[in-house]
Short mmCIF file of C-alpha atoms in Angstrom, two decimals:
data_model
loop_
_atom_site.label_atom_id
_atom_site.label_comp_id
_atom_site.label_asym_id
_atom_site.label_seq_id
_atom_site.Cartn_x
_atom_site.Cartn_y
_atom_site.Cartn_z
CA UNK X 1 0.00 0.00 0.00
CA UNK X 2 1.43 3.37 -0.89
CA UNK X 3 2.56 5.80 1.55
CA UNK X 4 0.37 8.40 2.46
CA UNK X 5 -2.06 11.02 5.14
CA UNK X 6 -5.27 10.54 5.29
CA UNK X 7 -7.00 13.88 4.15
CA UNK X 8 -10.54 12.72 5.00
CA UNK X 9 -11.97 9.59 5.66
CA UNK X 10 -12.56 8.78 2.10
CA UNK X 11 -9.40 10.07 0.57
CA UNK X 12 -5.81 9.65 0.60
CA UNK X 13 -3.32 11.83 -0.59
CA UNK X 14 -0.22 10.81 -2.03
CA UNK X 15 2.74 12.44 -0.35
CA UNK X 16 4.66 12.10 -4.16
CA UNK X 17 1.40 13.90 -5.90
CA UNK X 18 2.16 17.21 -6.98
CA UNK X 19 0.25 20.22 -5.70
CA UNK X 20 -2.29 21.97 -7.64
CA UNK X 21 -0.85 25.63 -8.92
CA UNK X 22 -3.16 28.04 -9.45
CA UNK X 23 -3.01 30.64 -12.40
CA UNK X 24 -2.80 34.23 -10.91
CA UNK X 25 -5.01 36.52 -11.90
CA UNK X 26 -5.12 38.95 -14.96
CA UNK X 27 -3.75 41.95 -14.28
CA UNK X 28 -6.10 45.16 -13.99
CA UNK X 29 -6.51 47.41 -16.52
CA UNK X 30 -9.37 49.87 -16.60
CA UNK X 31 -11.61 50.04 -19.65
CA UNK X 32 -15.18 51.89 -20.43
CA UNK X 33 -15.39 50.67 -23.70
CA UNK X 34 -11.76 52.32 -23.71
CA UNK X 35 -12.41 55.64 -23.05
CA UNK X 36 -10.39 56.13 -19.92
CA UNK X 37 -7.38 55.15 -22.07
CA UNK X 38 -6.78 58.17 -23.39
CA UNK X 39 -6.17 59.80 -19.46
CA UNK X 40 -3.46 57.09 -19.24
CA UNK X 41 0.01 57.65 -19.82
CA UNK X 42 2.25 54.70 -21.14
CA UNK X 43 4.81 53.22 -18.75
CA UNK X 44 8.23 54.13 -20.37
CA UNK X 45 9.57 50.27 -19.72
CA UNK X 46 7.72 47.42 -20.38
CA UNK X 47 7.71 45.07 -17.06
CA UNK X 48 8.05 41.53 -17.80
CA UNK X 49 5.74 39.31 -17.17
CA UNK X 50 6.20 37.32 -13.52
CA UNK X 51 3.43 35.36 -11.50
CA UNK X 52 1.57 36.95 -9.07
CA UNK X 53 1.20 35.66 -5.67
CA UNK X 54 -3.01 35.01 -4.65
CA UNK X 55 -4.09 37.60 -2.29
CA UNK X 56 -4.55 36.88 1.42
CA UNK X 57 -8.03 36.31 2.80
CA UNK X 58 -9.97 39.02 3.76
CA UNK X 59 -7.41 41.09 1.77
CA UNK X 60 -8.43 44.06 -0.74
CA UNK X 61 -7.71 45.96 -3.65
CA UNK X 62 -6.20 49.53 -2.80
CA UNK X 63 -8.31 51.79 -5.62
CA UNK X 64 -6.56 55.52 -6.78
CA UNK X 65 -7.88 58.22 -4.27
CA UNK X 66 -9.56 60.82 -6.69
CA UNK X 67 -8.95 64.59 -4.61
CA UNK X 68 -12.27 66.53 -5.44
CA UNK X 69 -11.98 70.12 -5.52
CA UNK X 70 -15.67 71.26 -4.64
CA UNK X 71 -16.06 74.58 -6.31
CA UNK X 72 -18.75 74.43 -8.65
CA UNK X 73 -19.80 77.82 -9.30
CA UNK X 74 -18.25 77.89 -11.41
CA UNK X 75 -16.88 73.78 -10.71
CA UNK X 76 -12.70 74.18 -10.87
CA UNK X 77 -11.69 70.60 -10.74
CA UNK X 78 -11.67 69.23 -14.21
CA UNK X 79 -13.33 65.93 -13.62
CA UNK X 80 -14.43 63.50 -16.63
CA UNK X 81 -18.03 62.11 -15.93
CA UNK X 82 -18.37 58.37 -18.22
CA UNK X 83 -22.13 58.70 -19.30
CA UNK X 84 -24.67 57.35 -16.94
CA UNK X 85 -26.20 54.15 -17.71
CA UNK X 86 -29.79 53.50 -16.57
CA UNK X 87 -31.77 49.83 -15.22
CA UNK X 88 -35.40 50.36 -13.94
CA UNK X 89 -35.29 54.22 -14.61
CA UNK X 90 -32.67 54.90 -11.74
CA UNK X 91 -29.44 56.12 -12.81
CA UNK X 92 -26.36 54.38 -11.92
CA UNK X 93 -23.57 56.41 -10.08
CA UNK X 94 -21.15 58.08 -12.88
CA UNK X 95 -17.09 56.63 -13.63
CA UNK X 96 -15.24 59.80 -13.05
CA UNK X 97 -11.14 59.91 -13.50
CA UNK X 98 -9.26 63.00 -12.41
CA UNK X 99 -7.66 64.95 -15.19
CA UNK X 100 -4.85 67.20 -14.67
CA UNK X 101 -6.25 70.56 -14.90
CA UNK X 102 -3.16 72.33 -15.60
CA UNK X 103 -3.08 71.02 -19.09
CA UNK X 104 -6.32 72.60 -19.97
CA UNK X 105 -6.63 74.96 -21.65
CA UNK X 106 -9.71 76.77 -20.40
CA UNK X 107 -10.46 79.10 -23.24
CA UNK X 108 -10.56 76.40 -25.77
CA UNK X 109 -13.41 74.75 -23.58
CA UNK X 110 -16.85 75.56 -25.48
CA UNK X 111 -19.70 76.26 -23.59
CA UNK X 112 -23.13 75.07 -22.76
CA UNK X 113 -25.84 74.74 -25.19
CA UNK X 114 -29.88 76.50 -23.20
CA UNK X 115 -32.19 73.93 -22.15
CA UNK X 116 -35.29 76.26 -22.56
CA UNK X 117 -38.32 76.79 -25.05
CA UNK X 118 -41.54 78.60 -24.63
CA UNK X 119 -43.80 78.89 -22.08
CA UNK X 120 -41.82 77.13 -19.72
CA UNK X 121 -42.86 76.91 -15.43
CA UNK X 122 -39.43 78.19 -14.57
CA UNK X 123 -36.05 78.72 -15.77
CA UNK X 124 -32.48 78.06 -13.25
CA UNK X 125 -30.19 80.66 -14.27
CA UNK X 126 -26.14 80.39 -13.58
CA UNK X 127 -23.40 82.61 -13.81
CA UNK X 128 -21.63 80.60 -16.30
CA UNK X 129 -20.48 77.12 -17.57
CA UNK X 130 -17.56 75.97 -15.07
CA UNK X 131 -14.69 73.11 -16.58
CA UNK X 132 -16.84 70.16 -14.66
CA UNK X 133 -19.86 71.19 -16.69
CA UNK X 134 -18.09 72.29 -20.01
CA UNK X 135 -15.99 68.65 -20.36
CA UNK X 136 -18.83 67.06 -19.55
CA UNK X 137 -21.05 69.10 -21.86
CA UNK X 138 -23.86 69.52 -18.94
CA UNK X 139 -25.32 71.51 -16.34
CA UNK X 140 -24.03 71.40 -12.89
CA UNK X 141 -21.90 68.38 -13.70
CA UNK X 142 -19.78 68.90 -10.90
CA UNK X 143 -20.13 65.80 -8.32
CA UNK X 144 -19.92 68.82 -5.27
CA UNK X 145 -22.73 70.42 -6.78
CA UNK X 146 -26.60 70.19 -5.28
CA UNK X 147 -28.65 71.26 -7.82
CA UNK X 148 -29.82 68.00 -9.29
CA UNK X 149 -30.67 66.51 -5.16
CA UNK X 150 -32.55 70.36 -4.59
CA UNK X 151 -34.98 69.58 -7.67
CA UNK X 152 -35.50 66.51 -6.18
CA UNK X 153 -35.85 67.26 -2.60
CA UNK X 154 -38.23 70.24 -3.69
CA UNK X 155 -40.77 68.16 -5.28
CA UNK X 156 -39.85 69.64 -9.32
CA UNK X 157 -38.59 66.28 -9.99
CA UNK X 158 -40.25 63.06 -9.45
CA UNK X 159 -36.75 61.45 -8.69
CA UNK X 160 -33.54 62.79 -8.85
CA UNK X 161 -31.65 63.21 -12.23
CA UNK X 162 -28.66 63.05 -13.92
CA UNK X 163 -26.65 65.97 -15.40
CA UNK X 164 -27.17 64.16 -18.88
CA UNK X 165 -30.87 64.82 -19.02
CA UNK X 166 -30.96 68.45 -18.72
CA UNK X 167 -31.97 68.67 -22.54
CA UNK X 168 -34.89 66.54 -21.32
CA UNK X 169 -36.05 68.88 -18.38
CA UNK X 170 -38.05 71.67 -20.63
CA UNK X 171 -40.44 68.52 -21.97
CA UNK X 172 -40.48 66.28 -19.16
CA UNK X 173 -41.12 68.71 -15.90
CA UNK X 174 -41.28 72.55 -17.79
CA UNK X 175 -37.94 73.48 -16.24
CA UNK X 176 -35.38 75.13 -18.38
CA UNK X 177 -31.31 76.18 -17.29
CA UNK X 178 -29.13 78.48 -18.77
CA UNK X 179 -26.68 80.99 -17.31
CA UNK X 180 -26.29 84.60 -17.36
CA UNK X 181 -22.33 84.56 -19.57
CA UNK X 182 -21.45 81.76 -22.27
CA UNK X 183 -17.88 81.75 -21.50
CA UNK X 184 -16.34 78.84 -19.52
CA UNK X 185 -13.86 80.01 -16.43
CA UNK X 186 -12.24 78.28 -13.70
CA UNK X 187 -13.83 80.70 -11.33
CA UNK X 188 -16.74 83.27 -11.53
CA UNK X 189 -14.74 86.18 -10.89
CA UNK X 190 -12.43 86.15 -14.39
CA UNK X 191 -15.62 87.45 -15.72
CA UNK X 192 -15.58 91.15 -16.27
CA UNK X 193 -18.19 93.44 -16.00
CA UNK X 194 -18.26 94.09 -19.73
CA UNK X 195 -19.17 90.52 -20.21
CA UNK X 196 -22.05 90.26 -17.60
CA UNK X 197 -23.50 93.69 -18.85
CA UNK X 198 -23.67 92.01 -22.56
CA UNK X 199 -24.54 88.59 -21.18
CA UNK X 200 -27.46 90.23 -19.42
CA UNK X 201 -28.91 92.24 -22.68
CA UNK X 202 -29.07 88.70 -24.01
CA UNK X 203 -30.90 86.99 -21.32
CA UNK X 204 -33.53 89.40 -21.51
CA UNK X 205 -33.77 89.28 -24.92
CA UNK X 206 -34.39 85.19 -24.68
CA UNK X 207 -36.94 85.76 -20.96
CA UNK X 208 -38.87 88.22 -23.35
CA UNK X 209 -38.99 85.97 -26.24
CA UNK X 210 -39.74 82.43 -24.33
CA UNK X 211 -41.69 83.82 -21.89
CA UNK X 212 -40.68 81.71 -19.00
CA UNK X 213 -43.37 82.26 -15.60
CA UNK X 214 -40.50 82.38 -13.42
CA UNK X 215 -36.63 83.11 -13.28
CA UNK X 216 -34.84 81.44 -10.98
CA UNK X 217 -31.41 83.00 -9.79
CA UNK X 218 -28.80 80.21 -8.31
CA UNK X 219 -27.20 81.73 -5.81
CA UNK X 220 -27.31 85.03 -3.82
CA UNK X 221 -24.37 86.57 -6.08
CA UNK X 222 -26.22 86.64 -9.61
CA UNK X 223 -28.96 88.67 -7.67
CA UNK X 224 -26.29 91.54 -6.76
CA UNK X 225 -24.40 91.00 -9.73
CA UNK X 226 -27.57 91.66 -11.97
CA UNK X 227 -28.54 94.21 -9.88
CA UNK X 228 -26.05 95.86 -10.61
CA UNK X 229 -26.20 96.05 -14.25
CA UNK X 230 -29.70 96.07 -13.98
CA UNK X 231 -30.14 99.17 -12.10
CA UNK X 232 -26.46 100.68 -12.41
CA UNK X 233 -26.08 100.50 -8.23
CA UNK X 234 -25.30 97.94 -5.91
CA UNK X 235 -28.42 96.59 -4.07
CA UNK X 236 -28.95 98.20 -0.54
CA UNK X 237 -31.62 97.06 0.92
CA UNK X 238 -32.10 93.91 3.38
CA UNK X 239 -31.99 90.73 1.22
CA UNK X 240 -34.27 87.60 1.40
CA UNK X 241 -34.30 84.62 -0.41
CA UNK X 242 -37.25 83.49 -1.95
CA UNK X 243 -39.59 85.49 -3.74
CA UNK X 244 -38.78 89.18 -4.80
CA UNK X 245 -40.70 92.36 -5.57
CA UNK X 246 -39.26 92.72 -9.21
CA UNK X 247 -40.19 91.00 -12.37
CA UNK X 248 -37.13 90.52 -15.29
CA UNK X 249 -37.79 90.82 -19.05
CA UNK X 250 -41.28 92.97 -18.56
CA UNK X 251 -42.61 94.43 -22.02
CA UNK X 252 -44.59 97.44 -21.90
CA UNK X 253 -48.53 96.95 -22.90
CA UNK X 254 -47.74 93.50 -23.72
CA UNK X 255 -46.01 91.04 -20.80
CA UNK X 256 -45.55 91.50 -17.51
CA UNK X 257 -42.59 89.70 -17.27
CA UNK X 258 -41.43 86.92 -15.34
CA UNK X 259 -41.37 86.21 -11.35
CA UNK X 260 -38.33 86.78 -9.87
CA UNK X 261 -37.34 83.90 -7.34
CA UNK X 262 -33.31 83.85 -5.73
CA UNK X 263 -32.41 80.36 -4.47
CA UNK X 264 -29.95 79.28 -2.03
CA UNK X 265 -26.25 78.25 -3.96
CA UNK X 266 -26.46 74.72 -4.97
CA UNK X 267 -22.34 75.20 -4.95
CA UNK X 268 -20.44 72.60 -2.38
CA UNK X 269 -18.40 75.35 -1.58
CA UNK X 270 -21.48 77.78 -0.42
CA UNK X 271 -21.40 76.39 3.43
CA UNK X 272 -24.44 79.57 4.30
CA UNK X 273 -27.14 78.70 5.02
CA UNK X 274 -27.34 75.58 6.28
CA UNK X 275 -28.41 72.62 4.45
CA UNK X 276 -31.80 72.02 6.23
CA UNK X 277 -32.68 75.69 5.27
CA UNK X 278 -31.27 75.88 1.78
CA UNK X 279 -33.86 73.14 1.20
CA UNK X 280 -36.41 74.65 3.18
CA UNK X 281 -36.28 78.05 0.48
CA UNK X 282 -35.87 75.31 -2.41
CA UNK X 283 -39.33 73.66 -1.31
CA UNK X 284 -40.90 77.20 -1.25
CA UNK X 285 -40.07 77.43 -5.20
CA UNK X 286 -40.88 73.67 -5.98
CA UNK X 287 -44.54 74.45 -4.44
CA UNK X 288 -45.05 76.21 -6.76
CA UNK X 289 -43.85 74.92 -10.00
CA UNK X 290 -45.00 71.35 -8.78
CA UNK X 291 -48.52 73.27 -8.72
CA UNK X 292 -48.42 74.13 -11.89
CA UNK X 293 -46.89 70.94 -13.27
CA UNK X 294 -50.02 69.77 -12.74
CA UNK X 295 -52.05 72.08 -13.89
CA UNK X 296 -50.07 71.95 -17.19
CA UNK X 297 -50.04 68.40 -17.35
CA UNK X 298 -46.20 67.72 -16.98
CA UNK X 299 -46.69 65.56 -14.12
CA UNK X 300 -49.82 64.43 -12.69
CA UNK X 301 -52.38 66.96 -10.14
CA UNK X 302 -51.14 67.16 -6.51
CA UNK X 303 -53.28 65.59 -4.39
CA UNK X 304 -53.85 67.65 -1.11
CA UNK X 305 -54.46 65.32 2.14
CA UNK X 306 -57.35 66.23 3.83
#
């Protein structure tokens, strides 16, 4: 009888039988259809190929730390957001990969197409298109950004969306977004007043021609800004959120122009107010659109509990 241990009490094992060796895995290589290629650069020596040892139990693969730079208004850290891919109408979180933002070149970026049409409940307006947004070829594409979760949490959108359905926003809930300057910056401020004065004649012209019920400022700096240019003085009285006392784009025996409501900063960066109340003033705004969604048919009649 050969030599041997008993493994089991149906098995031997033969101390002369070889041991089973296990191929190691394939190395990693990320791929999105091989888009994230292109952020790669190519090792300068090509390692030769040796066998890798099997992890450990229990042990795990260290993943790149991506450093977010929060400040989306306009967003400054040039992040790449993969497409979103949807299963049962809830979008899956977006692939991003962190681009080195030195080597853009900012003034090359183009900007962002209006999501708008006629006759629309309300329209967001930003300053202008930060790199996030511009590379991405969305609104508020930046991950630090709120604006998409404030729709949501306000009751304008039945769930929360994507950056990549903007262009879908006008038909599906009557919202529209555009921003006050075309250009793309790294931060609001590079604009000068030159451009905001022009950008502003042209925003008019568009709230005059679409006809939107209500305007929708993004922060508490496009209200002074515009005020500014509006009114050629900076605004001195005590400011509120919400609802104001002007209307923008008014034409004289013909439109009254629209409402005039200034929003909280959706920005990551914008730590005042609070969270709790920048969704409180958001609500006040999506009471009303989400009113007149239904009235209009975009989503279905709110149903008031008695």
């Amino acid at each position: 009888m050969a030599k041997g241990r008993i493994t089991s009490p149906w098995k031997m094992e033969d101390e002369e039988s070889k041991p089973t060796v296990l191929n190691s895995p394939p190395p990693f290589k990320p791929s999105f259809s091989g888009t994230l290629d292109d952020f790669f650069f190519p090792s300068p020596v090509k390692a030769e190929k040796t066998s890798t040892p099997l992890p450990s139990p229990g042990a795990t693969r260290k993943r790149p730390i991506v450093l977010i730079d929060t400040n989306d208004e306009p967003e400054a850290d040039p992040l790449v957001t993969i497409p979103l891919s949807t299963q049962g109408g809830k979008p899956k979180k977006a692939k991003r990969v962190k681009i080195d933002k030195s080597k853009i070149d900012v003034s090359k970026l183009p900007g962002l197409p209006d999501a708008i049409a006629p006759n629309l409940i309300a329209w967001t307006v930003g300053e202008n298109p930060g790199i996030q947004s511009a590379l991405n070829g969305h609104c508020y594409s930046h991950p630090g950004n709120r604006f998409w979760p404030f729709l949501h949490k306000s009751g304008m959108t039945p769930r929360q969306c994507a950056p990549e359905e903007d262009q879908d926003c006008p038909r599906l809930f009557g919202l529209g977004h555009t921003n006050v300057c075309p250009r793309t910056t790294r931060s609001a401020s590079e604009l000068t007043m030159t451009e905001k004065r022009a950008g502003w004649v042209v925003l008019e012209e568009k709230i005059r021609k679409y006809r939107p019920e209500v305007i929708v400022f993004c922060g508490k700096g496009i209200f002074e800004s515009s005020y500014i240019v509006r009114h050629g003085r900076k605004y001195k009285g005590e400011f509120n959120y919400e609802w104001q006392d002007e209307r923008i784009g008014a034409i004289e025996g013909g439109w009254e122009g629209a409402r005039l409501f200034v929003a909280p900063s959706t920005s990551g960066l914008a730590g005042f107010p609070p969270m709790e109340v920048k969704v409180r003033h958001w609500k006040v705004l999506g009471e009303y659109v989400r009113k007149r969604q239904g009235e209009l048919g975009y989503l279905p009649p709110v149903v008031k509990s008695e």
